[in-house]
Each structure stands twice: as C-alpha cells, then as structure tokens.
Short mmCIF file of C-alpha atoms in Angstrom, two decimals:
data_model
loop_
_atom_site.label_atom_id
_atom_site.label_comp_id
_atom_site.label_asym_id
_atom_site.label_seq_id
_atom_site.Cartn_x
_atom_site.Cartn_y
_atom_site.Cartn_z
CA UNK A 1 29.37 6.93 51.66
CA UNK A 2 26.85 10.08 50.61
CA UNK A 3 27.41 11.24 47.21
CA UNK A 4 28.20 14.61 48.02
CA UNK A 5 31.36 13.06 49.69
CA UNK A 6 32.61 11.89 46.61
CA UNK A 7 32.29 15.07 45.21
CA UNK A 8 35.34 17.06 45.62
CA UNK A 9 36.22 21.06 44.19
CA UNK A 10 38.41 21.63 41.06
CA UNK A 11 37.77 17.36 39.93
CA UNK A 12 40.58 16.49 41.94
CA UNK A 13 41.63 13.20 42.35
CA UNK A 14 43.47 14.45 46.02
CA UNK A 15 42.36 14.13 49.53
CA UNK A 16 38.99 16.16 49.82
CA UNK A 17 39.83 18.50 52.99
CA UNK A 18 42.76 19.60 51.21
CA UNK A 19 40.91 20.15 47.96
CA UNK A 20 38.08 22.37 49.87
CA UNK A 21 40.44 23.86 52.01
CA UNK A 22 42.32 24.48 48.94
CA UNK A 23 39.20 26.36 47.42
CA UNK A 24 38.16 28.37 50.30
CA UNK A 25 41.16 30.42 50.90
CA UNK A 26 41.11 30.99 47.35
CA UNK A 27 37.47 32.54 47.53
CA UNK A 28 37.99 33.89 51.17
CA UNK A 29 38.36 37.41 50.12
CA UNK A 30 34.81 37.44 48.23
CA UNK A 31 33.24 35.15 50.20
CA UNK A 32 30.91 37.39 52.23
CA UNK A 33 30.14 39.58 49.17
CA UNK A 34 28.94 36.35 47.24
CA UNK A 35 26.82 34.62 49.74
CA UNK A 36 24.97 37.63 50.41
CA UNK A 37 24.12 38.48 47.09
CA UNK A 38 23.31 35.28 46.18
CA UNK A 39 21.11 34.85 48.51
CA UNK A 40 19.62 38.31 48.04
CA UNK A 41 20.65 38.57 51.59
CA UNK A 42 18.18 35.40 52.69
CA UNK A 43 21.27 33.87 54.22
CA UNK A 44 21.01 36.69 57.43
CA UNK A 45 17.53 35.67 58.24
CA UNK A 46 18.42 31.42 58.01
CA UNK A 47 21.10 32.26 60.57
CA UNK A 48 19.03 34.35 63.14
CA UNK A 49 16.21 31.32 62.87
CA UNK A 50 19.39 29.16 63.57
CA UNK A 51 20.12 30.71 66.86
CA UNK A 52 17.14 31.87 68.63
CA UNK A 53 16.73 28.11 68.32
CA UNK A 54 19.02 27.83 70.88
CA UNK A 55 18.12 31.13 73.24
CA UNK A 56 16.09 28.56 75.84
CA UNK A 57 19.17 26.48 76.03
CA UNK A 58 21.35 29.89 76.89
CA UNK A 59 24.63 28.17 76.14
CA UNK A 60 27.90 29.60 77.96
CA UNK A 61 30.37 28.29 75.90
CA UNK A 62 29.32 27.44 71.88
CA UNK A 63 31.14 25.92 69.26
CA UNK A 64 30.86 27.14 65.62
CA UNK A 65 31.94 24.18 63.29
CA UNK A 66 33.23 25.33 60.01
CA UNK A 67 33.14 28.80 61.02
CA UNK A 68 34.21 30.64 57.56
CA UNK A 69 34.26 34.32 58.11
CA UNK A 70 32.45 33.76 61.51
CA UNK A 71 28.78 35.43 60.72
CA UNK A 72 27.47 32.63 62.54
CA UNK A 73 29.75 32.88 65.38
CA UNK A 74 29.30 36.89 65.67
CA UNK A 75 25.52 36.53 65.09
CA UNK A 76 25.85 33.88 68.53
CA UNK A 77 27.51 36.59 70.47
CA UNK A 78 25.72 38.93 70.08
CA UNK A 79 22.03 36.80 70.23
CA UNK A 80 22.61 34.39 72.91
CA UNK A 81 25.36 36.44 74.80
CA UNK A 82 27.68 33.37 75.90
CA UNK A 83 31.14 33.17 78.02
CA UNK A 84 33.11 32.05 75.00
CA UNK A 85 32.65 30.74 71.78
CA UNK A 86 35.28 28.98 69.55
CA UNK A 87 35.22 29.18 65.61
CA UNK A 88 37.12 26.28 64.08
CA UNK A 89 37.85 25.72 60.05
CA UNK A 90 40.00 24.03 58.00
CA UNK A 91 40.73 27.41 56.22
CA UNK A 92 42.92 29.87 57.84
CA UNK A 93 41.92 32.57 54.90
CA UNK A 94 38.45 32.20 55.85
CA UNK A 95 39.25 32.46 59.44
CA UNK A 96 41.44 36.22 59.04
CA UNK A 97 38.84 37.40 57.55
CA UNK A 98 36.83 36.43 60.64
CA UNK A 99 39.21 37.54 62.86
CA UNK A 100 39.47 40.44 61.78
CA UNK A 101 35.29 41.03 61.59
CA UNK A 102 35.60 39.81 65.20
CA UNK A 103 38.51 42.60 66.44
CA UNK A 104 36.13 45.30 64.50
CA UNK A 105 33.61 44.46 66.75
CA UNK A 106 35.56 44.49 69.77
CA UNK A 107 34.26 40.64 70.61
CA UNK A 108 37.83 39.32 71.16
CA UNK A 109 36.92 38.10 74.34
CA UNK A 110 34.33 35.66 73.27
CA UNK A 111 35.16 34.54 70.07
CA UNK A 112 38.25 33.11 69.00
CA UNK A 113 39.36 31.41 65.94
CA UNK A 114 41.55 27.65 65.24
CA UNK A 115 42.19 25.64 62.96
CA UNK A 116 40.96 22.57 63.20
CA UNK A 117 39.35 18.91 61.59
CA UNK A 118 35.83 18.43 61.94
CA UNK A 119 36.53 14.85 61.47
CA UNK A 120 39.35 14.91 64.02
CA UNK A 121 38.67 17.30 66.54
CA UNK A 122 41.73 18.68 68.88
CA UNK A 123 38.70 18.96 71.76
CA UNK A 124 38.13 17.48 74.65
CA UNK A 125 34.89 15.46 75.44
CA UNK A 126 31.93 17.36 76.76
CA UNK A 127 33.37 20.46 76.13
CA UNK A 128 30.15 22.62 74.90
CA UNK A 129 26.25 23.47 75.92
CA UNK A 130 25.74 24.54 72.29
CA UNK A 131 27.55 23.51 68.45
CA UNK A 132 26.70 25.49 65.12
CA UNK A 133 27.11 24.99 62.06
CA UNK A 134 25.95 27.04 58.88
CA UNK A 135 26.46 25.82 54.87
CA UNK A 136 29.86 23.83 56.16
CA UNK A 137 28.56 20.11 57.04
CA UNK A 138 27.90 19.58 53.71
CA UNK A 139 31.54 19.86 52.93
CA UNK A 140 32.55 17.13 55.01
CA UNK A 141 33.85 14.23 53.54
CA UNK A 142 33.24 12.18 56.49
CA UNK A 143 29.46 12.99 57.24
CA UNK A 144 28.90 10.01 59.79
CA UNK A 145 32.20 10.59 61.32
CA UNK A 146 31.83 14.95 61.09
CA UNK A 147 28.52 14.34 63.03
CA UNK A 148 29.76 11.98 65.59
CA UNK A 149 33.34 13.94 66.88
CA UNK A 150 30.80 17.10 67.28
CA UNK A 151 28.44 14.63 69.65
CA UNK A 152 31.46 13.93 71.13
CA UNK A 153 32.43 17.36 71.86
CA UNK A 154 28.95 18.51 73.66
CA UNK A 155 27.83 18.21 77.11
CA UNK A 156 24.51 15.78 77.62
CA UNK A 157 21.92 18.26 76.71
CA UNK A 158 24.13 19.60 74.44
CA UNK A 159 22.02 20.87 71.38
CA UNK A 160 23.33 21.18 67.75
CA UNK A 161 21.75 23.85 65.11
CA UNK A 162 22.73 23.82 61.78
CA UNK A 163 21.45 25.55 58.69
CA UNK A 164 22.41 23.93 55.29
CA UNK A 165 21.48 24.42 51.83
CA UNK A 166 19.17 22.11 50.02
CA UNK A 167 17.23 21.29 46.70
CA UNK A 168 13.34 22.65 46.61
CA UNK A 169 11.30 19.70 45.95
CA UNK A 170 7.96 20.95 44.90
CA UNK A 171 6.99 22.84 41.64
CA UNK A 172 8.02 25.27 40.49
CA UNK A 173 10.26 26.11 43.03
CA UNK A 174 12.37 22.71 41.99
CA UNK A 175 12.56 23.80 38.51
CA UNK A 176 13.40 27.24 39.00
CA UNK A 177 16.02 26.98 41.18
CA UNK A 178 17.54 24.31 39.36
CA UNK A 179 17.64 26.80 36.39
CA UNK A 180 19.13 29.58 38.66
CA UNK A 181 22.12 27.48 40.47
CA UNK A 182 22.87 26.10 37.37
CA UNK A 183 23.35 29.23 35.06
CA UNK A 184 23.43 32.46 37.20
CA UNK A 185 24.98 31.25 40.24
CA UNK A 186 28.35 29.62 38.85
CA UNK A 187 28.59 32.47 36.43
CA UNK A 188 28.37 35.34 39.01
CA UNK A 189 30.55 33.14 41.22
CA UNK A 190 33.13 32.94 38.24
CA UNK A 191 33.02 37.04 38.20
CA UNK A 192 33.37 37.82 41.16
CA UNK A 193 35.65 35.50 42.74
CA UNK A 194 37.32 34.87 39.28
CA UNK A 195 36.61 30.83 40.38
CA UNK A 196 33.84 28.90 38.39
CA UNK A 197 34.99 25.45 40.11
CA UNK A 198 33.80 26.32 43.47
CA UNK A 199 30.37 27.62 42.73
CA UNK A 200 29.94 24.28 40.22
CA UNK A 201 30.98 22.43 43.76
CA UNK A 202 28.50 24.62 45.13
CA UNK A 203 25.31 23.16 43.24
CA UNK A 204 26.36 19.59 42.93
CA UNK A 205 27.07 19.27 46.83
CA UNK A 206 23.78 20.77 47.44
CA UNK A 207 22.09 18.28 44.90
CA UNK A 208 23.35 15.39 46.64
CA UNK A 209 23.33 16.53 50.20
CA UNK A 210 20.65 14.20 52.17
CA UNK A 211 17.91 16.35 53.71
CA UNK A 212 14.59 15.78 55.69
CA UNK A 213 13.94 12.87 57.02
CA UNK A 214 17.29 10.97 55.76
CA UNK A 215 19.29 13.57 57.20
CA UNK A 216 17.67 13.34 60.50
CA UNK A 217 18.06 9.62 60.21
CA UNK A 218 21.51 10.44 59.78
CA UNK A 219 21.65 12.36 62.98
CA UNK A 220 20.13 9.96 64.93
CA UNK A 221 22.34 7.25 63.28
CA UNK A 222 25.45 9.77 65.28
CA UNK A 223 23.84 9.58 68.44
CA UNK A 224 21.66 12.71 68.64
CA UNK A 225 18.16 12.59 69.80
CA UNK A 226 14.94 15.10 69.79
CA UNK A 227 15.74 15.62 66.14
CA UNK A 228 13.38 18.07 64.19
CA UNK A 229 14.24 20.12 61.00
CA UNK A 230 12.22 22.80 58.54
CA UNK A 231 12.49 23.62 55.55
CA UNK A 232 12.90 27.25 54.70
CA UNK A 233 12.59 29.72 51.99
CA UNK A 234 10.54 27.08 49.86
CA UNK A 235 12.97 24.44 50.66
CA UNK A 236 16.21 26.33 49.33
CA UNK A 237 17.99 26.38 52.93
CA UNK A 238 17.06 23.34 55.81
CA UNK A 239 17.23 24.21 59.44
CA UNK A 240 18.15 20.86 62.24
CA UNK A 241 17.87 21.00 65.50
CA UNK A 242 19.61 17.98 67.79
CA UNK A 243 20.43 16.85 71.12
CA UNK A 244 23.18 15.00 72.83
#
C-alpha cells in the first residue's frame, strides 16, 4: 500500500471511494473556480502539454479517467479531434457540471459522461487508442489495481497521459510551496467551497503521492512500457507518458 491510499477526506474511518466521492460532489459546484485560481491558471497549460503528447498517436476513441468537470476531456476534443471519448468518475456532481460544459459546447457527440470505478471498470478489454487522466490517480485507493484495469482497457499501443500534482524537491521551490499548500491553499479552499477537509486532503495526498522514477516503476510494475515523465512548473505538477 502507498501512503496516500491510506489517506482518506474528512478522517473517515469508511471505505475511501465513498469518502472522496463523498467530498467531490460536495465541492463540485466550485471546483473549476478553485483549481484555476489556485493554480493561477497553470493547470490550463499542464493539460495542453498532456495532450499534444498524444497528437502523433491521433487516438479515435479516448478515455478520460476521473474526468471531474471534463476540462481534460473537452481540451481532447477539441486538440486531438477523436470519434468519441468517454469521461468516467465516481462523482455524478462533478460529472453535471461536465455535462453540462460539454452541451454548451455543442460536443455531445463525442463526449459522454458515466459513472464508473477506476478500480472496477464496466469496460471491455482493448477498448481505447488513448486514456487520460488529470489530478484524479492520486485519489485512488487502489493505485496498482487503478493502473492495471486502465491497461486493461487500451488497445496494444494504447498510450496513457496523465498529469498529477507533486511536491517540488529542490530549494526554494520545496520550501515555498510547502508554506503555500499548507496555509493559503486550505484556507482559500475553506472560503470558497466552505470545505477545509478537502483542500487538507489536497496537500497530504500530494505529499505522499510517489513521483519520478518510483512512479514510473509503478507503471511499469502495471504492465506499461516506454515510460517517461517531466516535471513541470518547478516540480509542482508531473507529466507520464505510457504504453500498453
């Protein structure tokens, strides 16, 4: 077990998915509002890096794993132009919010949204060219087992790109962020969303996430091959790239 696993939103002593499923419809309706500012709108730019790492590949069909609000899964459409794309999440107040983004931007007929378990997917095997996944991995409370069900799901060749947030490790980047997720970040959280809990999840998950070479160990560990990551924004955000 990774230690972020054993971290779970509000201290509960309950079943993890239901405790982070629990906290993301709660924040679902600031959500978007909050990760951009926070980010001072950095989190755009890790996404578009994301997916133009997949533009050779030129997936058809694309799945979005722990789609949220679906920035990731609109950004896809409208970058890499596939037949379909399906955004899954364990939170169905995330996911209106998404769907309703998506209907906005008349892209109905290539995304669409369900609810579903990373760890457990309802998909059949070698389903996708492409998987995505932005800031939700980290949430899993199965990592190994999160990992291999989306392996499963890709074709061979299948790639996976994920963006996920991480600890800076040099000075005095380490330091400085440390001061800022630790003070400003829960505190805005707690105004804006009126939930200090999930921003506190926020910055321990990150703490204990793996990242560079352990987390492509990890990957390779679930199968994938042609790993590479990079570190971006000074180490505050991690980009992987995988294959099937």
């Amino acid at each position: 077990m990774y230690r972020q696993e054993e971290i779970k939103p509000y201290g509960g002593d309950g079943d993890k998915g239901r405790l982070v499923e629990q906290m993301f419809d709660h924040i679902a309706p600031t959500y978007d509002t909050l990760n951009h500012r926070l980010s001072w709108n950095i989190d755009k730019g890790w996404r578009r890096k994301a997916v133009s790492q997949l533009m050779p590949l030129r997936p058809e069909t694309i799945l979005d794993i722990a789609t949220g609000t679906g920035d990731f899964a609109i950004l896809s459409a409208r970058m890499l132009r596939p037949k379909s794309i399906i955004g899954i999440d364990i939170s169905e107040g995330m996911m209106e919010i998404g769907r309703q983004k998506v209907k906005q931007l008349h892209l109905e007929d290539t995304i669409t949204f369900q609810k579903d378990d990373c760890l457990a997917l309802s998909l059949d095997d070698n389903t996708f060219d492409a998987a995505t996944a932005a800031f939700g991995i980290r949430n899993f409370a199965d990592l190994d087992r999160g990992l291999k069900e989306i392996h499963r799901v890709l074709k061979p060749g299948g790639q996976l790109s994920i963006v996920e947030l991480s600890a800076p490790q040099q000075f005095p980047m380490r330091q400085l962020f440390k001061l800022y997720s630790h003070t400003i970040l829960p505190l805005y959280g707690k105004i804006v969303s009126k939930d200090i809990n999930a921003y506190q999840y926020l910055t321990s998950t990150m703490e204990a996430f793996p990242q560079g070479e352990t987390m492509k160990g990890i990957f390779e560990k679930a199968g994938y091959k042609d790993v590479r990551y990079k570190r971006l924004t000074f180490g505050i955000c991690t980009m992987y790239l995988a294959t099937k």
